[in-house]
Amino acid sequence: MWASGLQRFDKQPEYTEVNPGDDALLTCKVFNKRGSCSWQKNNKPVGIYPKKYEWAGSQDTGDCSLWVRAATLEFDDGEWECQVTASDFTTQDALTSSPVRLVVRVAPQRPRIEYNTSQVLPGHNVTAQAGERATVKCVSRYGNPPARLKWFLGEDEITTNTNQSNSTELDNPRTWVATSVLELSFTKEQHGRMLKCVALHESYSTKSQLIEVRLNVRYPPEVRLQGAPTQDLEEGQDSVVLRCVADANPTAKIVWKRAGRSDIVSLEETLQFRPVGRRDTGTYTCEAQNLVGASEPLSVQIDVKYPPHIIDVGPDRVMTAPLYSQATFSCTAEGNPSPSYQWLQKLPTQEGTVLIRSSDARLHINNVTYDYKGDYVCKATNVIAGVERLVQSEAISVQVVGAPQVLRQSGGREVVVARGQDALLRLVVCADPRPRRAAWEWGSLQLEAGEDRGRYKAEDLVQDEREDCYEARLHVREVDPADSRNYYLAVENDRGTDRHAVHLAVREPVSMATLLSLAAGSLLLLLILVCFTVYAMRREKCCFARRGDFRPSDLESEKSDVDSAGRKTPRLENQGLGGGGAIPAEAIYSTSPSRRPHTITGGSPEAMKVRLAAMVLQPPTRV
């Protein structure tokens, strides 16, 4: 019971802040109070003074709270204690509260940022190199209590990376200096961002003040190319504008170089070719440099295309080649892409027929014949942007001189005529100089060109459509079987001779009735063969089905035999050189002249029937 009557604190004073000139209440309440209340500041007694220090409640009820009127930093800021004297001399229940601080607020100065021991003015730069770790300070001075400091990078708070310390000012110990240290790793991505320090304090009208500076992060350049060509560039037609864009801090210097050269092409960001020329072809390298370092070089290939141009063709513009000799022509052209070549021969005919003699820059003829007489041009071709470009050289005229040459394919190997009809034998001979003698020979007989003897007439040589070529014609009137033989054409000039035969075959005429009978018989035979084949195939299938011993390999073997027989069938191929090209553009391209068809001339309709029958009965000619 005695202990429960002791006085004790019901509520002790608490930390209190007050703005200058405002009143502050220091609360102190005592339960079962019997002693006297008093206060002390900074371990010194404080008296009760009206309008300065006044009791806030009734002490009889145990309320020892104190009003501090019109608080000032000089007189009221400090540590306060509430004390109560003992109930009596013997009880010894005097009370002293824990000291609490009454803070008379003082607005701190605007915060400032320090870097490398120097103050950075608002809006100015904090400069560091990418990858560098640096220390930045935010200082708030002469505040009471010390300001609470926060860091922001842009709008993102980064206070967790900081460490704040508070200490009293040396020249004004009643105020504080607050310092926040930020350890920041600088990166390229932070360049240009705003670093802000915010000071929080209740005495500020807006409760906070800030300072912001700009991060100036230095980093070596990185370059990218713009305007690299994506399609063919043609000389004199297209333009190229290349830009070397550098991302760097500080600003980088651009250097353009050309592969294989030591000199600098340009120091500008933009490299232009308006229009491009073949001299501009090459690999161009762009590189950027600043105080921090240099970029990795970037390269772009400029490949200027241009149509082909004939540089040289030869050996001469006019060339005379002996018969059966060798001849070589060469052609040199420049172009990008490299041109392909064709050697074209324009035959000396009225149609201007053109042959492709070679698909190389060099044309070599192992055995010159009169077929090679004519004009030769070299055609060079390339493709630019999907369009073919071509150029042709000046013509090389080739003259072939030598002994006569009877063209073996000109008149056919055999001429078939029905008995009693007229026959015409023809052969073409080429010669330079012109043949001085031409004669038809058979058996012991000889007939010079221009002579007429009985049923035989040899015409004078007639100029063929090809230069230096002539056609020889022999007429045989009202042929009979005794005329079936080889007739030789013998020609001669100053350089030699040649001799070649054409065969005349005389056939007995066949009546129309015989022709119809033969046709009917052939048709009947064909029908019998078809019916027999169908019957045999069906019988084979039935036999295999009954016996059950059919083997797929048997049928495959028969099919292989048929295929082999089909492959052995002789095939007629064009043995001449052929191709396409235009000299000039309106010229018609063709292969070597084809063999002339057999000609059956003269006679009444009845005679025509006889000749037709003879052709039907004639055995096939092997090729």
XYZ file of C-alpha atoms in Angstrom:
623
model
C 0.000 0.000 0.000
C 2.850 2.300 0.772
C 4.537 1.705 -2.579
C 1.375 2.345 -4.501
C 1.226 5.864 -2.997
C 4.526 6.942 -4.564
C 4.408 9.537 -7.289
C 5.402 8.528 -10.766
C 5.307 9.841 -14.367
C 2.088 9.321 -16.165
C 3.466 10.933 -19.386
C 6.982 12.180 -19.981
C 8.085 14.929 -22.387
C 8.709 13.928 -26.083
C 10.869 15.192 -28.890
C 9.255 18.373 -30.206
C 9.872 20.646 -33.139
C 8.572 24.180 -33.458
C 8.960 26.883 -36.034
C 10.618 30.115 -34.900
C 8.049 32.427 -33.145
C 5.530 29.652 -32.548
C 4.551 28.219 -29.154
C 5.730 24.767 -28.155
C 4.045 22.533 -25.542
C 6.261 20.245 -23.479
C 3.973 17.670 -21.909
C 4.731 16.231 -18.460
C 2.064 14.497 -16.296
C 2.642 12.888 -12.895
C 0.457 10.296 -11.156
C -0.095 10.708 -7.399
C 1.890 13.967 -7.468
C 2.828 15.470 -4.054
C 6.086 17.282 -4.796
C 6.735 20.499 -6.752
C 7.181 20.654 -10.550
C 10.189 22.292 -12.237
C 11.972 22.301 -15.613
C 15.554 22.612 -16.715
C 17.211 23.128 -20.099
C 20.622 21.903 -20.909
C 21.002 20.971 -17.187
C 20.078 24.444 -16.019
C 16.907 25.384 -14.070
C 14.261 27.297 -16.001
C 12.053 29.796 -14.209
C 8.396 30.526 -14.868
C 8.022 33.797 -16.756
C 4.700 35.093 -18.089
C 4.510 35.171 -21.903
C 7.639 33.052 -22.135
C 7.530 29.978 -19.895
C 4.088 29.220 -18.460
C 2.414 26.235 -16.852
C 0.112 24.577 -19.269
C -2.176 22.862 -16.703
C -3.039 22.525 -13.014
C -0.197 21.196 -10.962
C -2.656 20.074 -8.283
C -3.921 17.457 -10.728
C -0.372 16.366 -11.554
C -0.083 18.311 -14.829
C 3.433 19.778 -14.971
C 3.304 20.566 -18.736
C 5.087 23.744 -19.868
C 4.314 26.268 -22.585
C 7.305 27.730 -24.375
C 6.015 30.923 -25.911
C 7.456 32.526 -29.078
C 10.228 29.948 -29.349
C 13.622 31.111 -30.519
C 16.691 29.159 -31.504
C 18.928 31.125 -29.163
C 16.929 30.665 -25.946
C 14.730 27.639 -26.387
C 16.473 25.107 -28.551
C 18.064 22.410 -26.435
C 17.456 19.405 -24.190
C 14.638 19.775 -21.683
C 13.853 17.782 -18.501
C 10.735 17.708 -16.320
C 11.473 17.286 -12.588
C 9.277 16.718 -9.499
C 10.578 17.069 -5.924
C 10.065 14.226 -3.405
C 6.790 13.843 -1.483
C 8.655 14.337 1.800
C 12.133 14.055 3.141
C 11.931 10.395 3.940
C 10.065 9.104 0.917
C 12.755 9.937 -1.679
C 10.371 9.670 -4.666
C 11.705 12.685 -6.583
C 11.284 12.391 -10.386
C 13.446 13.493 -13.376
C 12.322 12.750 -16.913
C 14.604 11.636 -19.703
C 16.019 14.645 -21.511
C 14.175 15.417 -24.733
C 15.048 17.836 -27.428
C 13.024 20.881 -28.229
C 14.056 21.838 -31.691
C 13.444 25.295 -32.953
C 13.435 24.762 -36.697
C 15.812 26.651 -38.969
C 15.370 26.281 -42.753
C 18.631 24.958 -44.221
C 20.251 26.532 -47.205
C 19.436 25.158 -50.638
C 21.291 21.883 -51.114
C 24.326 21.760 -53.352
C 26.143 19.006 -55.233
C 29.882 18.548 -54.998
C 32.002 16.471 -57.354
C 35.759 16.065 -57.138
C 35.771 18.492 -54.171
C 34.190 21.222 -56.309
C 30.643 22.529 -56.266
C 28.591 21.853 -59.389
C 26.210 24.679 -60.178
C 22.574 23.837 -60.928
C 22.134 22.637 -64.515
C 25.843 22.148 -65.062
C 27.572 18.886 -65.861
C 29.014 16.101 -63.806
C 31.574 14.655 -66.215
C 32.918 11.110 -65.997
C 33.970 8.366 -68.359
C 31.770 5.368 -69.074
C 32.703 2.480 -66.801
C 34.146 4.813 -64.175
C 32.882 4.684 -60.573
C 32.729 8.130 -58.984
C 31.612 9.766 -55.725
C 29.080 12.603 -55.744
C 28.068 14.534 -52.611
C 24.918 16.452 -51.711
C 25.356 18.960 -48.870
C 22.598 20.777 -46.907
C 23.906 23.376 -44.413
C 22.691 25.451 -41.494
C 19.496 23.607 -40.926
C 17.848 22.651 -37.669
C 17.193 19.803 -37.542
C 19.408 18.537 -40.371
C 17.618 18.045 -43.706
C 16.837 14.551 -44.950
C 18.483 14.036 -48.358
C 17.316 11.888 -51.279
C 18.857 11.161 -54.695
C 17.026 10.777 -58.025
C 18.311 9.844 -61.485
C 15.666 11.220 -63.768
C 12.465 10.201 -61.994
C 13.957 7.100 -60.376
C 15.040 7.281 -56.726
C 18.495 5.877 -56.090
C 18.807 6.865 -52.394
C 19.559 3.272 -51.396
C 23.070 3.694 -52.796
C 23.851 6.613 -50.497
C 25.126 7.203 -46.961
C 23.991 10.347 -45.032
C 25.875 11.885 -42.142
C 24.891 14.885 -39.933
C 27.118 17.155 -37.849
C 26.814 20.556 -36.218
C 28.158 23.550 -37.982
C 31.496 24.688 -36.669
C 30.572 28.338 -36.804
C 26.991 27.823 -35.547
C 26.735 24.730 -33.340
C 22.967 25.127 -32.999
C 22.538 24.240 -36.732
C 23.479 21.185 -38.751
C 25.234 20.212 -41.931
C 23.770 17.153 -43.685
C 25.959 15.276 -46.203
C 24.819 12.440 -48.493
C 27.449 10.530 -50.458
C 26.415 8.759 -53.689
C 28.586 6.063 -55.251
C 27.629 6.022 -58.942
C 28.864 3.793 -61.759
C 28.650 5.813 -64.960
C 27.313 4.157 -68.108
C 26.799 5.335 -71.658
C 23.026 5.101 -71.230
C 23.149 7.660 -68.391
C 24.572 10.351 -70.621
C 22.394 13.459 -70.605
C 20.185 12.332 -67.723
C 19.498 14.649 -64.787
C 20.913 13.791 -61.346
C 18.839 15.386 -58.557
C 19.405 15.818 -54.826
C 16.248 16.623 -52.816
C 16.432 18.140 -49.279
C 13.342 17.465 -47.128
C 12.683 19.867 -44.264
C 9.507 21.020 -42.527
C 10.621 24.624 -42.453
C 10.617 24.862 -46.253
C 7.436 26.377 -47.566
C 7.166 23.497 -50.027
C 8.611 21.003 -47.526
C 11.520 20.316 -49.932
C 14.121 21.889 -52.163
C 16.198 20.279 -54.890
C 19.219 20.781 -57.083
C 19.811 18.979 -60.353
C 22.843 18.586 -62.563
C 23.362 16.843 -65.881
C 25.459 13.700 -66.256
C 28.069 14.125 -68.943
C 29.256 10.584 -69.598
C 32.150 10.393 -71.998
C 32.399 7.266 -74.158
C 34.246 6.224 -77.312
C 32.381 6.520 -80.629
C 30.252 3.886 -82.259
C 29.442 4.353 -85.952
C 26.690 3.198 -88.277
C 26.429 3.574 -92.023
C 23.515 5.003 -93.938
C 22.970 4.970 -97.679
C 24.815 1.752 -98.536
C 23.709 0.737 -102.063
C 21.345 -2.222 -102.324
C 21.209 -2.549 -106.119
C 23.452 -2.123 -109.142
C 25.079 1.269 -109.605
C 25.579 2.306 -113.214
C 28.279 4.688 -114.251
C 26.999 8.142 -115.103
C 23.432 7.216 -114.146
C 23.226 6.647 -110.379
C 24.361 8.652 -107.351
C 25.499 7.491 -103.918
C 25.325 9.441 -100.656
C 26.991 7.646 -97.732
C 26.635 8.912 -94.151
C 28.846 7.836 -91.301
C 26.770 8.541 -88.179
C 28.795 8.477 -84.960
C 27.399 8.110 -81.449
C 30.074 9.549 -79.188
C 30.785 11.909 -76.313
C 32.565 14.165 -76.803
C 31.779 14.674 -80.483
C 33.898 12.469 -82.709
C 35.794 13.309 -85.867
C 34.873 11.274 -88.946
C 37.537 9.792 -91.209
C 36.760 8.163 -94.581
C 39.463 5.996 -96.129
C 39.657 3.838 -99.231
C 41.066 0.335 -99.078
C 44.495 0.051 -100.607
C 45.272 3.743 -100.173
C 46.904 5.590 -97.329
C 45.372 8.990 -97.985
C 42.151 10.230 -96.372
C 39.193 10.449 -98.725
C 37.094 12.780 -96.588
C 36.733 14.189 -93.079
C 33.051 14.938 -93.493
C 30.206 12.855 -92.160
C 28.784 12.532 -95.684
C 30.607 10.997 -98.655
C 28.943 11.693 -102.011
C 29.358 10.459 -105.572
C 27.127 12.425 -107.973
C 27.071 10.527 -110.278
C 29.269 7.514 -109.711
C 32.088 6.644 -112.087
C 34.174 3.548 -112.518
C 37.042 5.286 -110.754
C 34.862 5.344 -107.622
C 34.763 1.534 -107.411
C 36.331 0.308 -104.184
C 35.884 -0.446 -100.486
C 35.368 2.615 -98.305
C 35.958 2.542 -94.553
C 34.369 4.884 -92.026
C 35.961 5.421 -88.602
C 35.311 7.925 -85.788
C 37.684 9.198 -83.095
C 37.359 11.328 -79.959
C 39.333 11.914 -76.769
C 38.117 8.657 -75.247
C 38.982 6.359 -78.143
C 38.205 5.226 -81.676
C 35.333 3.254 -83.123
C 35.502 -0.071 -84.897
C 35.755 0.702 -88.636
C 32.783 -0.032 -90.872
C 33.209 -0.767 -94.572
C 30.952 -0.428 -97.587
C 31.617 -1.736 -101.090
C 30.968 0.567 -104.028
C 30.843 -1.489 -107.222
C 30.153 0.702 -110.230
C 28.795 -1.157 -113.230
C 29.338 -0.004 -116.795
C 28.469 -1.450 -120.202
C 31.092 -3.305 -122.232
C 33.504 -1.435 -124.477
C 35.617 -3.049 -127.172
C 39.280 -2.200 -126.611
C 40.890 -4.252 -129.333
C 39.850 -6.722 -132.031
C 42.042 -8.340 -134.611
C 44.461 -9.236 -135.905
C 43.447 -7.068 -138.917
C 40.323 -5.550 -140.399
C 40.834 -7.492 -143.641
C 42.225 -11.008 -143.606
C 42.981 -13.423 -146.438
C 43.154 -17.075 -145.441
C 44.269 -19.891 -147.739
C 41.917 -22.806 -148.053
C 42.446 -25.492 -145.376
C 44.736 -23.243 -143.350
C 44.246 -22.094 -139.724
C 42.980 -18.682 -138.597
C 42.748 -17.029 -135.177
C 40.822 -13.927 -134.075
C 41.026 -12.199 -130.687
C 38.769 -9.711 -128.923
C 39.402 -7.647 -125.793
C 36.607 -5.741 -124.038
C 36.243 -4.052 -120.692
C 33.073 -3.838 -118.616
C 31.653 -4.421 -115.161
C 30.541 -7.098 -114.691
C 33.058 -8.776 -116.949
C 31.483 -9.204 -120.370
C 30.792 -12.466 -122.123
C 31.853 -12.845 -125.764
C 30.464 -14.152 -129.031
C 32.067 -14.250 -132.450
C 29.440 -13.776 -135.149
C 29.913 -14.493 -138.842
C 27.749 -12.704 -141.372
C 27.596 -14.907 -144.424
C 27.947 -13.179 -147.825
C 24.370 -14.002 -148.798
C 21.482 -11.803 -149.762
C 19.653 -12.665 -146.535
C 22.662 -11.718 -144.423
C 22.561 -14.990 -142.477
C 24.493 -14.882 -139.186
C 26.260 -17.773 -137.456
C 27.678 -17.937 -133.925
C 31.202 -19.228 -134.420
C 32.514 -18.951 -130.854
C 31.409 -18.029 -127.312
C 34.864 -17.019 -126.190
C 37.078 -13.988 -126.567
C 39.185 -16.024 -128.984
C 38.022 -17.641 -132.208
C 40.290 -20.302 -133.668
C 39.496 -22.036 -136.981
C 41.482 -25.230 -137.464
C 40.498 -25.818 -141.087
C 39.449 -22.822 -143.162
C 36.955 -23.603 -145.891
C 34.801 -21.401 -148.062
C 32.101 -21.710 -145.396
C 34.162 -19.331 -143.280
C 34.185 -16.572 -145.855
C 32.381 -13.400 -144.705
C 32.406 -10.606 -142.133
C 33.179 -11.357 -138.469
C 32.296 -9.190 -135.477
C 32.973 -9.630 -131.770
C 29.936 -9.069 -129.555
C 30.542 -8.313 -125.860
C 27.622 -8.496 -123.427
C 26.960 -7.943 -119.739
C 23.888 -7.357 -117.562
C 23.308 -4.263 -115.392
C 20.241 -3.994 -113.173
C 18.653 -6.872 -115.025
C 19.078 -5.233 -118.440
C 21.415 -6.692 -121.069
C 24.013 -4.288 -122.459
C 25.982 -5.146 -125.593
C 28.464 -3.717 -128.019
C 29.805 -5.010 -131.342
C 33.212 -4.488 -132.805
C 34.015 -3.302 -136.271
C 33.764 -6.086 -138.830
C 36.734 -8.203 -139.848
C 36.429 -9.254 -143.495
C 37.728 -12.755 -144.209
C 38.556 -13.735 -147.773
C 39.250 -17.414 -148.518
C 41.508 -18.194 -151.481
C 42.502 -21.549 -152.868
C 41.584 -24.462 -155.053
C 37.955 -25.069 -155.973
C 35.804 -26.867 -153.435
C 32.626 -28.628 -154.524
C 30.184 -28.378 -151.637
C 29.241 -31.977 -150.910
C 25.854 -31.171 -149.416
C 24.739 -28.692 -152.056
C 22.985 -30.925 -154.617
C 22.123 -34.047 -152.680
C 23.650 -37.479 -153.020
C 21.087 -38.808 -155.468
C 18.517 -37.512 -157.933
C 15.621 -39.895 -158.712
C 13.711 -39.494 -161.991
C 11.145 -41.713 -163.741
C 12.076 -43.109 -167.137
C 11.201 -40.790 -169.992
C 11.380 -37.640 -167.872
C 14.026 -34.882 -167.843
C 16.586 -34.808 -165.035
C 18.492 -31.827 -163.594
C 21.738 -32.410 -161.707
C 23.117 -29.500 -159.669
C 26.236 -28.916 -157.585
C 27.717 -25.774 -156.011
C 31.424 -25.036 -156.204
C 33.315 -22.276 -154.370
C 36.637 -20.983 -155.573
C 38.827 -17.903 -155.400
C 39.983 -17.212 -158.054
C 36.976 -18.218 -160.159
C 37.226 -21.668 -161.791
C 38.681 -21.421 -165.280
C 37.316 -24.805 -166.220
C 34.242 -26.814 -165.200
C 33.156 -30.069 -166.820
C 30.709 -32.931 -166.204
C 32.211 -36.388 -166.569
C 30.574 -39.832 -166.707
C 31.893 -43.029 -168.137
C 34.200 -42.066 -170.982
C 32.248 -38.919 -171.740
C 33.015 -35.355 -170.747
C 30.945 -32.230 -171.271
C 32.403 -28.780 -170.661
C 30.261 -26.089 -169.060
C 28.287 -24.263 -171.743
C 28.259 -27.292 -174.152
C 25.190 -29.122 -175.438
C 25.526 -32.690 -176.765
C 22.478 -34.736 -177.797
C 20.303 -35.289 -174.743
C 22.909 -33.678 -172.445
C 23.404 -29.997 -171.764
C 25.924 -28.427 -169.322
C 25.083 -24.852 -168.401
C 27.708 -22.203 -167.774
C 28.508 -21.635 -164.097
C 25.870 -19.421 -162.473
C 26.709 -17.075 -159.610
C 25.385 -18.495 -156.333
C 23.944 -16.295 -153.571
C 27.276 -16.588 -151.766
C 30.236 -14.647 -152.975
C 32.858 -16.702 -154.883
C 30.411 -19.619 -155.141
C 28.825 -20.866 -158.355
C 26.186 -23.407 -159.315
C 26.876 -26.002 -162.048
C 23.862 -27.600 -163.783
C 23.626 -30.683 -166.041
C 20.384 -31.426 -167.935
C 19.609 -34.971 -169.059
C 16.557 -35.152 -171.293
C 14.209 -38.158 -171.508
C 16.229 -40.388 -169.237
C 16.241 -44.134 -169.539
C 17.661 -46.822 -167.209
C 21.022 -46.644 -168.982
C 21.436 -43.108 -167.585
C 21.538 -44.382 -163.994
C 25.123 -43.697 -162.897
C 27.393 -41.199 -161.062
C 27.975 -37.897 -162.826
C 31.148 -36.122 -161.714
C 31.684 -32.369 -161.652
C 35.371 -31.532 -162.202
C 36.485 -27.932 -161.580
C 39.865 -26.260 -161.820
C 41.437 -22.877 -161.125
C 44.988 -21.544 -160.765
C 45.346 -23.088 -157.310
C 44.088 -26.602 -157.854
C 41.201 -28.921 -158.737
C 38.291 -30.726 -157.098
C 35.903 -33.441 -158.272
C 32.618 -34.693 -156.799
C 29.722 -36.884 -158.013
C 25.962 -36.852 -157.839
C 24.041 -40.052 -158.614
C 21.162 -40.228 -161.082
C 18.668 -43.038 -160.449
C 16.114 -43.828 -163.161
C 13.013 -45.737 -162.044
C 10.359 -47.486 -164.082
C 7.003 -45.685 -163.915
C 4.246 -47.251 -161.846
C 0.576 -47.125 -162.857
C -2.058 -45.562 -160.664
C -3.783 -48.947 -160.240
C -0.545 -50.397 -158.925
C -0.159 -47.521 -156.498
C -3.662 -48.005 -155.175
C -3.105 -51.745 -154.821
C 0.121 -51.185 -152.932
C -1.552 -48.687 -150.608
C -4.458 -51.066 -149.935
C -2.088 -53.954 -149.307
C 0.013 -51.912 -146.897
C -3.081 -50.866 -144.963
C -4.302 -54.469 -144.730
C -0.891 -55.656 -143.532
C -0.864 -52.951 -140.862
C -4.291 -54.026 -139.578
C -3.190 -57.661 -139.394
C -0.082 -56.723 -137.400
C -2.141 -54.682 -134.931
C -4.658 -57.499 -134.413
C -1.880 -60.044 -133.937
C -0.124 -57.850 -131.376
C -3.311 -57.356 -129.337
C -4.034 -61.106 -129.443
C -0.508 -61.995 -128.341
C -0.587 -59.556 -125.397
C -3.909 -60.918 -124.137
C -2.740 -64.506 -124.514
C 0.420 -63.763 -122.504
C -1.590 -62.276 -119.650
C -3.960 -65.277 -119.601
C -1.065 -67.746 -119.567
C 0.629 -65.963 -116.680
C -2.662 -65.901 -114.775
C -3.201 -69.673 -115.270
C 0.320 -70.834 -114.573
C 0.998 -68.461 -111.691
C 4.683 -68.293 -112.634
C 4.759 -64.683 -113.800
C 7.935 -62.910 -112.844
C 8.096 -59.098 -112.969
C 11.714 -59.361 -114.043
C 10.660 -60.973 -117.335
C 8.521 -58.024 -118.292
C 11.158 -55.562 -117.135
C 13.749 -57.422 -119.215
C 11.547 -57.175 -122.296
C 10.991 -53.483 -121.600
C 14.744 -52.960 -121.297
C 15.259 -54.647 -124.668
C 12.670 -52.386 -126.257
C 14.260 -49.328 -124.673
C 17.680 -50.407 -125.880
C 16.367 -50.878 -129.389
C 14.798 -47.422 -129.220
C 18.047 -45.880 -128.158
C 19.907 -47.500 -131.044
C 17.613 -45.884 -133.607
C 19.768 -43.525 -135.663
C 18.948 -39.855 -135.240
C 19.550 -37.070 -137.719
C 21.298 -34.108 -136.106
C 22.244 -30.742 -137.363
C 25.981 -30.878 -137.774
C 26.396 -27.241 -138.643
C 27.148 -24.367 -136.280
C 24.005 -22.474 -135.284
C 22.996 -19.736 -132.920
C 21.387 -16.346 -132.580
C 22.579 -12.776 -132.786
C 22.050 -9.685 -134.897
C 24.383 -8.018 -137.331
C 22.757 -5.569 -137.798
C 19.621 -5.710 -135.629
C 17.425 -6.529 -138.636
C 19.547 -9.514 -139.663
C 17.942 -12.964 -139.501
C 19.801 -15.626 -137.486
C 20.029 -19.108 -138.945
C 22.215 -22.209 -138.918
C 24.352 -23.404 -141.827
C 22.417 -23.577 -145.149
C 20.282 -26.688 -145.309
C 20.511 -29.330 -148.019
C 18.518 -28.457 -151.136
C 15.459 -30.679 -151.739
C 15.390 -33.158 -154.608
C 13.677 -31.705 -157.671
C 11.604 -33.598 -160.237
C 10.856 -31.441 -163.220
C 8.696 -31.490 -166.366
C 6.029 -33.884 -167.688
C 2.280 -34.329 -168.085
C -0.052 -35.319 -165.219
C 0.317 -38.974 -166.259
C 4.062 -38.638 -166.091
C 3.782 -37.103 -162.613
C 1.880 -40.203 -161.500
C 4.665 -42.378 -162.816
C 7.292 -40.374 -160.925
C 5.229 -40.542 -157.714
C 5.044 -44.319 -158.027
C 8.787 -44.473 -158.501
C 9.329 -42.499 -155.297
C 6.996 -44.759 -153.314
C 8.892 -47.835 -154.474
C 12.296 -46.281 -153.869
C 14.116 -47.806 -150.861
C 14.943 -45.341 -147.972
C 18.225 -43.503 -148.161
C 20.561 -43.866 -145.177
C 21.838 -40.691 -143.540
